[in-house]
Amino acid sequence: MKKIGLVGGTGPESTLMYYKELNSGIDAMTGSKSMPEIAIESVDFRKAWNMVCEEDYEALAEYLSSKITSLKNSGSEVISLTAVTMHIVFDLLKEKTAVDLVSIPKAVCNEVNRRGYRKIGLLGTIFTMEQDYMKKDFEQAGIEIIVPEAEDRKLVAKRILEELELGIVNDTTLTEFNGIISKMKDEHGIEAVVLGCTELPLLLNDNNCVLPCLDGVEIHIRELINLASA
């Protein structure tokens, strides 16, 4: 079993999900015979988030690269970020570290293709919804990406930052998000919705969402398990 390295802390709630699910997933896969070695380099979320907001991508890449290098030096062979938004500097990180990071967008795109969806909705932070780092793999695969309208994007981003990043889950927010997803379905014909922020699975899942959910955390963890056990 290869050692797994995670750049965590962006935010803490999703890092907890990764740690728990990687352990339970590999334990189940091996019939309770093995659990993974996991190294976590946890960053200062506020510091990293401010760099994103200020578009100081070079500084962000330097900061995250130092964490990735530490993971590599610790013997980690399967290394990944635990936040979609940090993929804003994904290509820079690969250049700086020469590490073949396991991409969340790529893993989710492969799953969308496997399921045969051709038009999907995307929810995430304001950066994920408005920039292209989560979208380009889908566009290259001929899959149409729909994001909420401007005011709805602001609402989604606000709820993620002020609630879900802090582990707060409100029924009122679930109602709001389902309303936004229904609007994208009615106006654009989306077939499913990508949970493009690693805190969104705290709120949305196939059992409470008006459309099928593509849980980026679950899909990514499955890819990490497959690579670690290969």
Short mmCIF file of C-alpha atoms in Angstrom, two decimals:
data_model
loop_
_atom_site.label_atom_id
_atom_site.label_comp_id
_atom_site.label_asym_id
_atom_site.label_seq_id
_atom_site.Cartn_x
_atom_site.Cartn_y
_atom_site.Cartn_z
CA MET A 1 0.00 0.00 0.00
CA LYS A 2 1.47 3.33 -1.06
CA LYS A 3 1.66 6.14 1.49
CA ILE A 4 -0.89 8.91 0.86
CA GLY A 5 -0.02 12.59 1.29
CA LEU A 6 -2.69 15.28 1.67
CA VAL A 7 -2.42 19.05 1.63
CA GLY A 8 -5.15 19.73 4.17
CA GLY A 9 -6.71 22.55 6.14
CA THR A 10 -8.55 24.14 3.21
CA GLY A 11 -10.80 23.70 5.07
CA PRO A 12 -10.58 21.51 8.17
CA GLU A 13 -14.01 19.92 7.64
CA SER A 14 -13.12 18.41 4.27
CA THR A 15 -9.72 17.28 5.57
CA LEU A 16 -11.52 15.30 8.28
CA MET A 17 -13.67 13.64 5.61
CA TYR A 18 -10.63 12.65 3.59
CA TYR A 19 -8.82 11.18 6.59
CA LYS A 20 -11.82 9.20 7.81
CA GLU A 21 -12.94 7.89 4.42
CA LEU A 22 -9.47 6.90 3.23
CA ASN A 23 -8.98 4.83 6.36
CA SER A 24 -12.42 3.20 6.33
CA GLY A 25 -12.34 2.67 2.56
CA ILE A 26 -9.01 0.88 2.49
CA ASP A 27 -9.88 -1.10 5.62
CA ALA A 28 -13.06 -2.35 3.91
CA MET A 29 -11.30 -3.01 0.61
CA THR A 30 -8.67 -5.20 2.30
CA GLY A 31 -11.14 -7.08 4.50
CA SER A 32 -9.91 -5.35 7.65
CA LYS A 33 -6.33 -6.39 6.96
CA SER A 34 -4.79 -3.00 6.15
CA MET A 35 -5.24 0.73 6.73
CA PRO A 36 -3.23 3.40 4.94
CA GLU A 37 -0.30 5.46 6.09
CA ILE A 38 -1.41 9.07 5.64
CA ALA A 39 0.66 12.23 5.99
CA ILE A 40 -1.17 15.56 6.22
CA GLU A 41 0.41 18.97 5.74
CA SER A 42 -2.25 21.34 7.04
CA VAL A 43 -2.07 24.90 5.77
CA ASP A 44 -3.38 28.12 7.32
CA PHE A 45 -6.76 28.35 5.61
CA ARG A 46 -7.10 32.11 6.15
CA LYS A 47 -3.66 32.74 4.69
CA ALA A 48 -4.28 30.58 1.63
CA TRP A 49 -7.78 31.99 1.11
CA ASN A 50 -6.51 35.58 1.25
CA MET A 51 -3.92 34.75 -1.42
CA VAL A 52 -6.71 33.45 -3.67
CA CYS A 53 -8.86 36.53 -3.03
CA GLU A 54 -5.92 38.85 -3.76
CA GLU A 55 -5.01 36.82 -6.89
CA ASP A 56 -1.50 36.37 -5.48
CA TYR A 57 -1.14 33.06 -7.26
CA GLU A 58 2.65 32.96 -7.24
CA ALA A 59 2.72 33.28 -3.45
CA LEU A 60 -0.03 30.68 -3.12
CA ALA A 61 1.87 28.28 -5.36
CA GLU A 62 5.04 28.78 -3.31
CA TYR A 63 3.14 28.16 -0.07
CA LEU A 64 1.39 25.01 -1.28
CA SER A 65 4.52 23.75 -3.04
CA SER A 66 6.39 23.76 0.26
CA LYS A 67 3.69 21.49 1.71
CA ILE A 68 3.77 19.16 -1.28
CA THR A 69 7.56 18.92 -1.09
CA SER A 70 7.33 18.04 2.61
CA LEU A 71 4.88 15.27 1.77
CA LYS A 72 7.14 13.94 -0.96
CA ASN A 73 10.12 14.02 1.39
CA SER A 74 8.10 12.13 4.01
CA GLY A 75 7.74 9.21 1.59
CA SER A 76 4.25 9.96 0.31
CA GLU A 77 3.72 8.47 -3.16
CA VAL A 78 0.10 9.46 -3.84
CA ILE A 79 -0.24 13.20 -3.20
CA SER A 80 -3.24 15.47 -3.52
CA LEU A 81 -4.85 18.72 -2.53
CA THR A 82 -8.06 18.41 -0.48
CA ALA A 83 -9.75 21.53 -1.87
CA VAL A 84 -11.05 22.32 -5.34
CA THR A 85 -10.33 26.04 -5.04
CA MET A 86 -6.61 25.41 -4.48
CA HIS A 87 -6.58 23.84 -7.96
CA ILE A 88 -6.48 27.43 -9.18
CA VAL A 89 -2.66 26.97 -9.10
CA PHE A 90 -2.65 23.26 -9.99
CA ASP A 91 -0.47 23.60 -13.08
CA LEU A 92 2.00 25.84 -11.24
CA LEU A 93 2.25 23.31 -8.43
CA LYS A 94 3.08 20.49 -10.82
CA GLU A 95 5.78 22.63 -12.43
CA LYS A 96 7.33 23.69 -9.12
CA THR A 97 7.29 20.27 -7.43
CA ALA A 98 7.50 17.78 -10.32
CA VAL A 99 4.83 15.80 -8.45
CA ASP A 100 2.02 14.17 -10.42
CA LEU A 101 -0.79 15.44 -8.20
CA VAL A 102 -4.10 13.60 -8.25
CA SER A 103 -6.56 16.14 -9.69
CA ILE A 104 -10.08 16.50 -8.27
CA PRO A 105 -11.50 18.01 -11.51
CA LYS A 106 -10.01 15.23 -13.63
CA ALA A 107 -11.36 12.49 -11.36
CA VAL A 108 -14.85 14.04 -11.39
CA CYS A 109 -14.76 14.51 -15.17
CA ASN A 110 -13.91 10.83 -15.64
CA GLU A 111 -16.90 9.88 -13.48
CA VAL A 112 -19.23 12.20 -15.40
CA ASN A 113 -18.09 10.56 -18.63
CA ARG A 114 -18.59 7.11 -17.13
CA ARG A 115 -22.18 7.98 -16.22
CA GLY A 116 -22.87 9.43 -19.65
CA TYR A 117 -23.96 12.94 -18.61
CA ARG A 118 -23.49 15.63 -21.25
CA LYS A 119 -24.78 18.73 -19.41
CA ILE A 120 -24.11 19.29 -15.72
CA GLY A 121 -24.46 22.02 -13.15
CA LEU A 122 -21.52 23.17 -11.03
CA LEU A 123 -21.63 24.51 -7.49
CA GLY A 124 -18.55 25.68 -5.58
CA THR A 125 -16.75 28.72 -4.28
CA ILE A 126 -17.08 31.88 -6.33
CA PHE A 127 -13.67 31.17 -7.87
CA THR A 128 -14.61 27.61 -8.84
CA MET A 129 -17.84 28.74 -10.46
CA GLU A 130 -16.37 31.73 -12.31
CA GLN A 131 -12.87 30.57 -13.33
CA ASP A 132 -11.90 27.65 -15.56
CA TYR A 133 -9.75 25.31 -13.44
CA MET A 134 -12.74 23.08 -12.58
CA LYS A 135 -14.30 23.41 -16.02
CA LYS A 136 -11.55 22.82 -18.56
CA ASP A 137 -11.40 19.00 -18.27
CA PHE A 138 -15.16 18.85 -18.87
CA GLU A 139 -15.04 21.25 -21.80
CA GLN A 140 -12.23 19.23 -23.40
CA ALA A 141 -14.40 16.13 -23.00
CA GLY A 142 -17.35 17.83 -24.72
CA ILE A 143 -19.41 18.13 -21.52
CA GLU A 144 -21.36 21.36 -21.07
CA ILE A 145 -20.96 23.10 -17.71
CA ILE A 146 -23.70 25.36 -16.33
CA VAL A 147 -23.18 27.60 -13.29
CA PRO A 148 -25.87 29.53 -11.36
CA GLU A 149 -26.72 33.10 -12.32
CA ALA A 150 -24.70 35.89 -10.68
CA GLU A 151 -26.83 36.49 -7.57
CA ASP A 152 -27.17 32.77 -6.94
CA ARG A 153 -23.40 32.34 -7.28
CA LYS A 154 -22.91 34.96 -4.58
CA LEU A 155 -25.36 33.17 -2.31
CA VAL A 156 -23.72 29.77 -2.80
CA ALA A 157 -20.27 31.23 -2.15
CA LYS A 158 -21.47 33.04 0.99
CA ARG A 159 -23.04 29.91 2.46
CA ILE A 160 -19.92 27.87 1.77
CA LEU A 161 -17.57 30.38 3.40
CA GLU A 162 -19.74 31.40 6.35
CA GLU A 163 -21.41 28.05 7.12
CA LEU A 164 -20.01 24.89 5.54
CA GLU A 165 -16.33 25.81 5.98
CA LEU A 166 -17.14 26.06 9.71
CA GLY A 167 -19.06 22.77 9.80
CA ILE A 168 -22.45 24.53 10.04
CA VAL A 169 -25.26 22.79 8.14
CA ASN A 170 -28.64 24.51 7.95
CA ASP A 171 -31.89 23.17 6.51
CA THR A 172 -32.64 26.64 5.13
CA THR A 173 -29.43 26.51 3.11
CA LEU A 174 -30.38 23.09 1.72
CA THR A 175 -33.70 24.58 0.57
CA GLU A 176 -31.91 27.52 -1.05
CA PHE A 177 -29.44 25.29 -2.89
CA ASN A 178 -32.15 22.94 -4.14
CA GLY A 179 -33.99 25.99 -5.47
CA ILE A 180 -30.88 27.09 -7.37
CA ILE A 181 -30.33 23.58 -8.77
CA SER A 182 -33.99 23.34 -9.84
CA LYS A 183 -33.65 26.68 -11.63
CA MET A 184 -30.61 25.41 -13.59
CA LYS A 185 -32.54 22.26 -14.47
CA ASP A 186 -35.61 24.16 -15.68
CA GLU A 187 -33.71 26.87 -17.57
CA HIS A 188 -30.74 24.88 -18.94
CA GLY A 189 -31.67 21.21 -18.75
CA ILE A 190 -28.82 20.04 -16.51
CA GLU A 191 -28.87 16.30 -15.81
CA ALA A 192 -26.87 16.29 -12.56
CA VAL A 193 -24.91 18.63 -10.32
CA VAL A 194 -21.21 18.54 -9.46
CA LEU A 195 -20.41 19.34 -5.84
CA GLY A 196 -17.35 21.35 -6.75
CA CYS A 197 -16.35 22.30 -3.22
CA THR A 198 -15.14 19.67 -0.79
CA GLU A 199 -17.44 21.01 1.95
CA LEU A 200 -20.63 20.73 -0.14
CA PRO A 201 -21.14 17.00 0.68
CA LEU A 202 -21.82 18.13 4.25
CA LEU A 203 -25.05 19.61 2.88
CA LEU A 204 -26.02 17.85 -0.35
CA ASN A 205 -26.27 14.21 -1.40
CA ASP A 206 -28.33 11.97 -3.67
CA ASN A 207 -30.96 11.51 -0.96
CA ASN A 208 -31.79 15.18 -0.41
CA CYS A 209 -30.95 16.83 -3.73
CA VAL A 210 -33.43 17.40 -6.56
CA LEU A 211 -30.90 15.99 -9.06
CA PRO A 212 -28.18 13.33 -8.90
CA CYS A 213 -25.06 14.62 -7.14
CA LEU A 214 -21.50 14.03 -8.24
CA ASP A 215 -19.70 14.20 -4.91
CA GLY A 216 -16.18 15.43 -5.67
CA VAL A 217 -14.85 14.18 -2.33
CA GLU A 218 -16.22 10.66 -2.73
CA ILE A 219 -15.02 10.40 -6.33
CA HIS A 220 -11.57 11.76 -5.51
CA ILE A 221 -11.14 9.50 -2.50
CA ARG A 222 -12.03 6.50 -4.64
CA GLU A 223 -9.29 7.53 -7.10
CA LEU A 224 -6.77 7.97 -4.27
CA ILE A 225 -7.60 4.51 -2.91
CA ASN A 226 -7.21 2.94 -6.35
CA LEU A 227 -3.80 4.60 -6.85
CA ALA A 228 -2.57 3.80 -3.34
CA SER A 229 -3.48 0.14 -3.69
CA ALA A 230 -2.17 -0.31 -7.26
#
